[in-house]
Tab-separated table of C-alpha atoms and ligand atoms in Angstrom:
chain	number	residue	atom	x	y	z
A	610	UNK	CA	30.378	-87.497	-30.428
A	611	UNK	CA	26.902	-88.572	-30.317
A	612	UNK	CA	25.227	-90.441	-27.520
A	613	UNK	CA	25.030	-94.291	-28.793
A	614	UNK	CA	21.926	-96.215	-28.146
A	615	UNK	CA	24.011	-98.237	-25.624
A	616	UNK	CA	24.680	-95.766	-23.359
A	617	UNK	CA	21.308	-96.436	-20.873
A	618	UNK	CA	19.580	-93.086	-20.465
A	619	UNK	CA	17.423	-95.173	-18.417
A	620	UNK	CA	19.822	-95.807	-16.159
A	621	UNK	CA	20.224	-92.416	-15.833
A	622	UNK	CA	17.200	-92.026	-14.578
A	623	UNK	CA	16.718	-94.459	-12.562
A	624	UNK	CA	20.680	-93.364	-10.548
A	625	UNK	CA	19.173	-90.200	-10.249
A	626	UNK	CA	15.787	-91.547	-8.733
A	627	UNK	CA	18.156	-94.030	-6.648
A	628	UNK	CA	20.108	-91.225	-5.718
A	629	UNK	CA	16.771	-88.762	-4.633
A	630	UNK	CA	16.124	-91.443	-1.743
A	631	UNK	CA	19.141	-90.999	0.236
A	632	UNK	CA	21.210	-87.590	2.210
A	633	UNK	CA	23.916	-86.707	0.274
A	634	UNK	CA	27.351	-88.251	1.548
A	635	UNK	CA	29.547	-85.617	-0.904
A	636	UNK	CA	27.920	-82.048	-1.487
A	637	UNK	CA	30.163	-79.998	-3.328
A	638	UNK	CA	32.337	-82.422	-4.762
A	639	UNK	CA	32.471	-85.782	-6.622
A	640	UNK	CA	33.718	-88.810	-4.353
A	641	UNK	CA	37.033	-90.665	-5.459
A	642	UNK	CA	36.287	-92.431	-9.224
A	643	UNK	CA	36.946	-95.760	-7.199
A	644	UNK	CA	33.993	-95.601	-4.617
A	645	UNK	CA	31.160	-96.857	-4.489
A	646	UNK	CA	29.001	-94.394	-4.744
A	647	UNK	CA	30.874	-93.174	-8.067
A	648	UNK	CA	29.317	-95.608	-10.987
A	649	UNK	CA	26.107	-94.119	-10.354
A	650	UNK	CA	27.113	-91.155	-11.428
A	651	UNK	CA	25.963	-89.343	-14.690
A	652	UNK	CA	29.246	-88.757	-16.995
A	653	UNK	CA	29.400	-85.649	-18.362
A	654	UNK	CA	27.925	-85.973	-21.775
A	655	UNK	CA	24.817	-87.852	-19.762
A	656	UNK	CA	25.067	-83.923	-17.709
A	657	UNK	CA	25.144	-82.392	-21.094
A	658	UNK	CA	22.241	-83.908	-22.194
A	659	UNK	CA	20.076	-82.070	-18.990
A	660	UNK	CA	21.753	-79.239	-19.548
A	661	UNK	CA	20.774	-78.986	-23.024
A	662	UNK	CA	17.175	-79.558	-21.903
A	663	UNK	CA	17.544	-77.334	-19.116
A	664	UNK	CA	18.729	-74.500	-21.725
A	665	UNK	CA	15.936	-75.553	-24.141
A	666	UNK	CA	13.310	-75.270	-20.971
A	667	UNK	CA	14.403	-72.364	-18.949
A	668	UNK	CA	12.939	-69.010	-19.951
A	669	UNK	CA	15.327	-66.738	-17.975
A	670	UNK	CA	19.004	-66.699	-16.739
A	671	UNK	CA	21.778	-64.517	-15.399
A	672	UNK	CA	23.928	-62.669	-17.726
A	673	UNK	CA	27.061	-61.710	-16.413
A	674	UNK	CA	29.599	-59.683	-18.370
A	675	UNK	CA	32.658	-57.081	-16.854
A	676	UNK	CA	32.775	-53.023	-17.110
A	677	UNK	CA	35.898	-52.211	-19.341
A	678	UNK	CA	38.810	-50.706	-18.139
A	679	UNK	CA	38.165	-47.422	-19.333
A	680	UNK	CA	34.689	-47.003	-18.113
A	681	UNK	CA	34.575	-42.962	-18.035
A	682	UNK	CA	32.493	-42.703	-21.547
A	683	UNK	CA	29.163	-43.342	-20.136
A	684	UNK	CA	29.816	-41.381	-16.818
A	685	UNK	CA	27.986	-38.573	-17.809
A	686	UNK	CA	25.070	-39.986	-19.956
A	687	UNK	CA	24.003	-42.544	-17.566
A	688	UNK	CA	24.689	-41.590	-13.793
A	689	UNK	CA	27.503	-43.780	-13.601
A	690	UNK	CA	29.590	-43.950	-11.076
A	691	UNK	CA	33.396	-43.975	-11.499
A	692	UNK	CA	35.827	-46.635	-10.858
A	693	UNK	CA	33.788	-49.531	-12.187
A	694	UNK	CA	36.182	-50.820	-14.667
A	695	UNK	CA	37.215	-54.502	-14.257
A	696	UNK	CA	33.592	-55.245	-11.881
A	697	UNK	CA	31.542	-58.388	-12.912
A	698	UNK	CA	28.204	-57.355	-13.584
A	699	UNK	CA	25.471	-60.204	-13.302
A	700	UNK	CA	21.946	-59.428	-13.973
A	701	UNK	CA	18.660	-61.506	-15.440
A	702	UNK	CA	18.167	-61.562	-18.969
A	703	UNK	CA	15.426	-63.481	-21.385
A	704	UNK	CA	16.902	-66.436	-22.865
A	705	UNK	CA	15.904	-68.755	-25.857
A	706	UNK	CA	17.301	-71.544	-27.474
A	707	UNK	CA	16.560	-70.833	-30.992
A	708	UNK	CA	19.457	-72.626	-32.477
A	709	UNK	CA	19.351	-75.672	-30.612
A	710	UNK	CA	22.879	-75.914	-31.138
A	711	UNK	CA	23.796	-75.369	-27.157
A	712	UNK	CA	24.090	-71.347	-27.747
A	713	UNK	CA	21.717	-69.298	-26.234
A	714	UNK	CA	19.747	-66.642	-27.926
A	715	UNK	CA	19.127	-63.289	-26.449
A	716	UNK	CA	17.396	-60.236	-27.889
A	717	UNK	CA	19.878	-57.505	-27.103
A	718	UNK	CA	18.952	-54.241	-26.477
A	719	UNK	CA	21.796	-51.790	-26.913
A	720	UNK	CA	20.735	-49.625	-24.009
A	721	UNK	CA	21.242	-52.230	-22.088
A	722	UNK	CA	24.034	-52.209	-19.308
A	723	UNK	CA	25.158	-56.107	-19.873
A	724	UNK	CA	25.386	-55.371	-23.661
A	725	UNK	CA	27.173	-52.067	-23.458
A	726	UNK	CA	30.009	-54.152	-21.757
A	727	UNK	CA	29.376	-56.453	-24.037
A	728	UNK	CA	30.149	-53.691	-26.894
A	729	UNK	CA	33.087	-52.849	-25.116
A	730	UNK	CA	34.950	-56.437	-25.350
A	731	UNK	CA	33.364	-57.852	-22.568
A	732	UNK	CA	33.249	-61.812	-22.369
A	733	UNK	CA	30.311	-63.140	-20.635
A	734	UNK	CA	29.058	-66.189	-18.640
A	735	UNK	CA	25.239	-66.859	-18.269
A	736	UNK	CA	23.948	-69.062	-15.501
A	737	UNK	CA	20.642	-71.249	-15.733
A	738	UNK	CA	19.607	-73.431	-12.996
A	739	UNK	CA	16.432	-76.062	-13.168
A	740	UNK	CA	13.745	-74.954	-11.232
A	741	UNK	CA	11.077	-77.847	-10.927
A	742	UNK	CA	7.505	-76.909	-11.936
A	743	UNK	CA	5.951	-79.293	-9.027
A	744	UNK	CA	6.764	-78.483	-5.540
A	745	UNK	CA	7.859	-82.200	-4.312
A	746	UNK	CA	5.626	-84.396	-1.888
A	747	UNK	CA	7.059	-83.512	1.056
A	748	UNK	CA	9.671	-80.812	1.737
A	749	UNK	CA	12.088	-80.893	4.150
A	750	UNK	CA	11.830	-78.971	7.268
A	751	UNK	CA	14.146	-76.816	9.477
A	752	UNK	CA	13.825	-78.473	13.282
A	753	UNK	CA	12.430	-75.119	14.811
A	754	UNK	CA	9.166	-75.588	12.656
A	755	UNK	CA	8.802	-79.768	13.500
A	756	UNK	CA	8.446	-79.029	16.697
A	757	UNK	CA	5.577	-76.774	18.492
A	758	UNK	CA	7.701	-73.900	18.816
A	759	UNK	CA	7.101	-71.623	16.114
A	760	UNK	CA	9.860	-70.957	13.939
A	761	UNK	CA	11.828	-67.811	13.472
A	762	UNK	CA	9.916	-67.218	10.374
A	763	UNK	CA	6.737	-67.425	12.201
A	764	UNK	CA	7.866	-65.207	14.972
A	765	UNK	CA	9.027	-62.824	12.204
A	766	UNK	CA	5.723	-63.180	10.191
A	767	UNK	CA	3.140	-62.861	13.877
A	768	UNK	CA	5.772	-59.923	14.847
A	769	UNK	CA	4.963	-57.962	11.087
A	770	UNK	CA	1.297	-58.532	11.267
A	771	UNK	CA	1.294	-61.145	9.040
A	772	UNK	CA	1.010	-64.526	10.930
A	773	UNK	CA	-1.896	-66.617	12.054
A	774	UNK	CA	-2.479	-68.271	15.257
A	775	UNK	CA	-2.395	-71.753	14.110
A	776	UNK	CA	1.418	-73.366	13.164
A	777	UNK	CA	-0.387	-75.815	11.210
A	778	UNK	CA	0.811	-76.119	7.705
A	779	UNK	CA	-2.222	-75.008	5.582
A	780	UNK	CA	-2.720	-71.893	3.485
A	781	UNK	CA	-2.171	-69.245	6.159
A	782	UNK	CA	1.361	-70.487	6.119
A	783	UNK	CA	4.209	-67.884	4.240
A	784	UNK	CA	4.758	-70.018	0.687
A	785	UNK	CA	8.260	-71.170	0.205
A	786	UNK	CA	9.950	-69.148	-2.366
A	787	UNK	CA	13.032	-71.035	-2.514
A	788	UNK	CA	12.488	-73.678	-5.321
A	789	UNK	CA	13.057	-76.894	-3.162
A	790	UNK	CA	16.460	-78.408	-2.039
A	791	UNK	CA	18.155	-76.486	-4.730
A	792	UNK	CA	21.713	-77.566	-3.482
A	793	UNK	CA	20.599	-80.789	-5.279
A	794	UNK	CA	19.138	-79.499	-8.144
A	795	UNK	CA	21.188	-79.438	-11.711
A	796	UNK	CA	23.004	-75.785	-13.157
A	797	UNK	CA	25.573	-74.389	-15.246
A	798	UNK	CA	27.393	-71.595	-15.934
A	799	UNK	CA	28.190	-71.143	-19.746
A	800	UNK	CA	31.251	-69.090	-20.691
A	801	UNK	CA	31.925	-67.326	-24.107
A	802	UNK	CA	31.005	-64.144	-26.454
A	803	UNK	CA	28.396	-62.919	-27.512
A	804	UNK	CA	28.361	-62.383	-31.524
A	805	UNK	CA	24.871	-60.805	-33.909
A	806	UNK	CA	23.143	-63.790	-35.577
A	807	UNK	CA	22.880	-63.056	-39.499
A	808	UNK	CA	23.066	-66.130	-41.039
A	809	UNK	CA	19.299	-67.202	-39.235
A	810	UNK	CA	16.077	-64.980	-40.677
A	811	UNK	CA	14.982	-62.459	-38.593
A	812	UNK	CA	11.448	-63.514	-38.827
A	813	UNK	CA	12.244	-66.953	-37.590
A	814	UNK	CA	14.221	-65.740	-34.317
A	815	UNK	CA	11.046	-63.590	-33.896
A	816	UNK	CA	8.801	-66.012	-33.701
A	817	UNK	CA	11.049	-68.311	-31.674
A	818	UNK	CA	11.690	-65.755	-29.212
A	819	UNK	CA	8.215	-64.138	-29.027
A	820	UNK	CA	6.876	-68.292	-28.250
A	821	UNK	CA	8.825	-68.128	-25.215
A	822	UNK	CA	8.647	-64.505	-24.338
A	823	UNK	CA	5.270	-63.484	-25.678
A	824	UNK	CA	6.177	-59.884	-24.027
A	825	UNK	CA	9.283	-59.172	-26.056
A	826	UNK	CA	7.148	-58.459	-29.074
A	827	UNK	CA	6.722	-54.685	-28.115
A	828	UNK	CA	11.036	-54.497	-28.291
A	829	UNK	CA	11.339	-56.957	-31.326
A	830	UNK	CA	14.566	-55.235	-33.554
A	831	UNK	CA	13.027	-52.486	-35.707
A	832	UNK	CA	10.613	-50.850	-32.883
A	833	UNK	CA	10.649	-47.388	-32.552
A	834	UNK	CA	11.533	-47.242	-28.690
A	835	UNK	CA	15.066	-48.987	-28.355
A	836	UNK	CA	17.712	-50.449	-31.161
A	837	UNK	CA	17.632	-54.082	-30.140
A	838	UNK	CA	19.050	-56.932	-32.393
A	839	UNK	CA	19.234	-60.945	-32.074
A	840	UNK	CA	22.556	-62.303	-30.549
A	841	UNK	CA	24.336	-65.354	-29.768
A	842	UNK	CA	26.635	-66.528	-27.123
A	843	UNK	CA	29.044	-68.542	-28.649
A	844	UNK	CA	29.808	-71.325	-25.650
A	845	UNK	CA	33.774	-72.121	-24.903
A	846	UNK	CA	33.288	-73.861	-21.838
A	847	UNK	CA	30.910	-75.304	-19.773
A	848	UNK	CA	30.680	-75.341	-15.790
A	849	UNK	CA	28.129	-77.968	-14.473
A	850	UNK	CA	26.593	-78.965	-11.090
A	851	UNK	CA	24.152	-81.280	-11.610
A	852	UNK	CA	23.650	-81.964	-7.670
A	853	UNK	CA	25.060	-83.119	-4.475
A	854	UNK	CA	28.054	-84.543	-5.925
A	855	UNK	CA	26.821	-88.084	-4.575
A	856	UNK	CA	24.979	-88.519	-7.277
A	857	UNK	CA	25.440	-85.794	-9.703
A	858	UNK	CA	28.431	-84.917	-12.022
A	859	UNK	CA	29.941	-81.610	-10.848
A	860	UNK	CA	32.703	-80.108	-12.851
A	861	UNK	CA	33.414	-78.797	-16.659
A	862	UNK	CA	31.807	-80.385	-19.871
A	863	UNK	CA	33.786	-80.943	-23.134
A	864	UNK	CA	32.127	-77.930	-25.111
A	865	UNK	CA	32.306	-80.563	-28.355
A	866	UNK	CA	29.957	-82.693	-25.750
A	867	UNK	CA	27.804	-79.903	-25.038
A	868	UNK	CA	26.930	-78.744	-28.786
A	869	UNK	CA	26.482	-81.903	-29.973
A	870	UNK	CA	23.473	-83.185	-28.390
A	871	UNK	CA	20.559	-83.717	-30.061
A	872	UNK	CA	16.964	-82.117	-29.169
A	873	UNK	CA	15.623	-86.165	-29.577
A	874	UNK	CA	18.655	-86.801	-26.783
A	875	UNK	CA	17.401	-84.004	-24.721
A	876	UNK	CA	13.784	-84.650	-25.527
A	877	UNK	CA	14.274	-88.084	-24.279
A	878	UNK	CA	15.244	-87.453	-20.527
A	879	UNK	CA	13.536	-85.836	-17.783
A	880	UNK	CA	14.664	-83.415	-14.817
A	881	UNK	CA	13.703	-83.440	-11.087
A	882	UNK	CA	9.848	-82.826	-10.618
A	883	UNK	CA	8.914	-82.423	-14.098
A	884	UNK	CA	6.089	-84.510	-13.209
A	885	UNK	CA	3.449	-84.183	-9.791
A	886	UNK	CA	4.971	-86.476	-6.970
A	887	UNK	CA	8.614	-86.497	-6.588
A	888	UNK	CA	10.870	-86.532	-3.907
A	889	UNK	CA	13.698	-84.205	-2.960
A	890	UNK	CA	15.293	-87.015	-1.045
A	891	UNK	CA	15.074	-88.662	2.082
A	892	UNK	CA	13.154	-86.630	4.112
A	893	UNK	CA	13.045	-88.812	7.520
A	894	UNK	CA	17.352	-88.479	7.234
A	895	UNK	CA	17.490	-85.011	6.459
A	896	UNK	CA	18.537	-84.265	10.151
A	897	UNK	CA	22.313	-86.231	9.594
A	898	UNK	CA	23.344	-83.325	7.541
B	1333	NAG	C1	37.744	-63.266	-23.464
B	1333	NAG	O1	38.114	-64.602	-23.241
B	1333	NAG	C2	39.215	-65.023	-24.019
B	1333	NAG	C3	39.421	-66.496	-23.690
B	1333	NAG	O2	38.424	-67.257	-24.311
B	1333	NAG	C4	40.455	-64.209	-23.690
B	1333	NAG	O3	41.521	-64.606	-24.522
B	1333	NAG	C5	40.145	-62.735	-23.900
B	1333	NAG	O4	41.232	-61.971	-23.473
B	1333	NAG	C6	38.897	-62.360	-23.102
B	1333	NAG	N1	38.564	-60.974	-23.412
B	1333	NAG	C7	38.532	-60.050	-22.476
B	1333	NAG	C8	38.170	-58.673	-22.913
B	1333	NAG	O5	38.797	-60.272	-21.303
């Protein structure tokens, strides 16, 4: 199904801009279909289109896969411990979209934990979330640090040695590592297998991977330090939260939806603070929470 020219992608926009200015009134959930909050929004092929541009923008993810059942092969060569089989293992991988087809590409290296389970029969699930390059106009605050008091983190900062004497937010201040409200912000969880890509040249995965990852050239498949080889994860099902469920679409995506959008859908729309100046949402409210 393709996205017809009367479906407003505007509109989608401007819900989601609507939807920035206000404290969310469902957070983990989507309000009844008959409410009024609920035409606002996104369906879920409008939430596959951001996904598909979050996949297409996001360098890195989490690649989670589970140890087999018989796990006592690699005991001995690699320090592991036993008793693992069955145990979800999650850990951060280099993603690419290569195909543009909605399945991710990743340059597996066979040493690798994630595709030894992988080896072993292991289905996997990566997750991507959309981290804004801007940091908004204003973020919101915890109480302790509106007020004079210093904040815990302050305390904790002065007590290590690495405060300053002025609670005025300037550059002395610890920077925020946490990418903004990210309760609001738009991820997914992708579930499938993982299969070797041989009907795509090697050559062009190369260069598609090495543009986003310039450092992968040193473990490109044929170097001399590990065996590594271009894979795919085949997508069967798609988990989405796109944001406080106010405003956002939060449950599973058709994967026919999610593989059919085009890169001039995806190229079309925009995600929270892609651009200097945005809001995370009401900031004066935030204290109704
Ligand atoms: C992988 O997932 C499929 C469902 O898509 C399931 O039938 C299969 O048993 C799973 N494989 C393993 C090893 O759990």
């Amino acid at each position: 199904m393709r996205l017809s020219t009367s479906i407003p992608l505007l509109s989608l926009a401007a819900a989601a801009e609507a939807g920035t200015l206000s404290p969310p009134q469902h957070i983990f959930s989507n309000p009844l279909s008959s409410s009024s909050s609920a035409h606002q929004i996104p369906t879920p092929y409008e939430s596959a289109v951001l996904g598909r541009r979050i996949l297409a923008l996001t360098p890195l993810g989490n690649l989670a896969t589970v140890f087999p059942a018989d796990d006592g092969q690699y005991g001995v060569e690699e320090n592991r411990p036993d008793g693992l089989g069955g145990m979800p293992h999650s850990l951060m991988d280099y993603v690419a979209d290569c195909e543009d087809d909605g399945n991710p590409t990743f340059l597996a290296i066979n040493i690798e934990t994630t595709f030894k389970n992988v080896r072993d029969g292991s289905n996997v699930s990566l997750a991507q979330q959309w981290t804004p390059p801007y940091p908004p106009d204003k973020r919101i605050k915890s109480t302790t640090t509106t007020t004079s008091t210093p904040g815990l983190l302050s305390k904790l900062m002065n007590w290590l040695g690495l405060g300053s004497d002025d609670d005025d937010e300037d550059d002395s201040q610890p920077k925020d590592l946490v990418p903004y409200s990210a309760a609001n912000l738009p991820r997914f969880s992708l579930l499938g297998y993982v299969e070797k890509i041989n009907d795509v040249s090697a050559a062009a995965l190369s260069e598609c991977f090495v543009n986003k990852h310039p450092d992968a050239k040193y473990w490109l498949p044929g170097n001399r330090i590990h065996e590594a080889e271009f894979v795919r994860l085949v997508v069967q099902q798609v988990y989405w939260v796109g944001g406080f469920g106010d405003r956002a679409y939060i449950g599973w995506i058709p994967v026919d939806k999610w593989n059919s959008v085009t890169r001039e859908e995806w190229e079309s729309v925009s995600l929270p603070g892609e651009k200097k100046g945005w809001k995370e949402w009401n900031v004066e409210t935030a204290g109704d929470l």
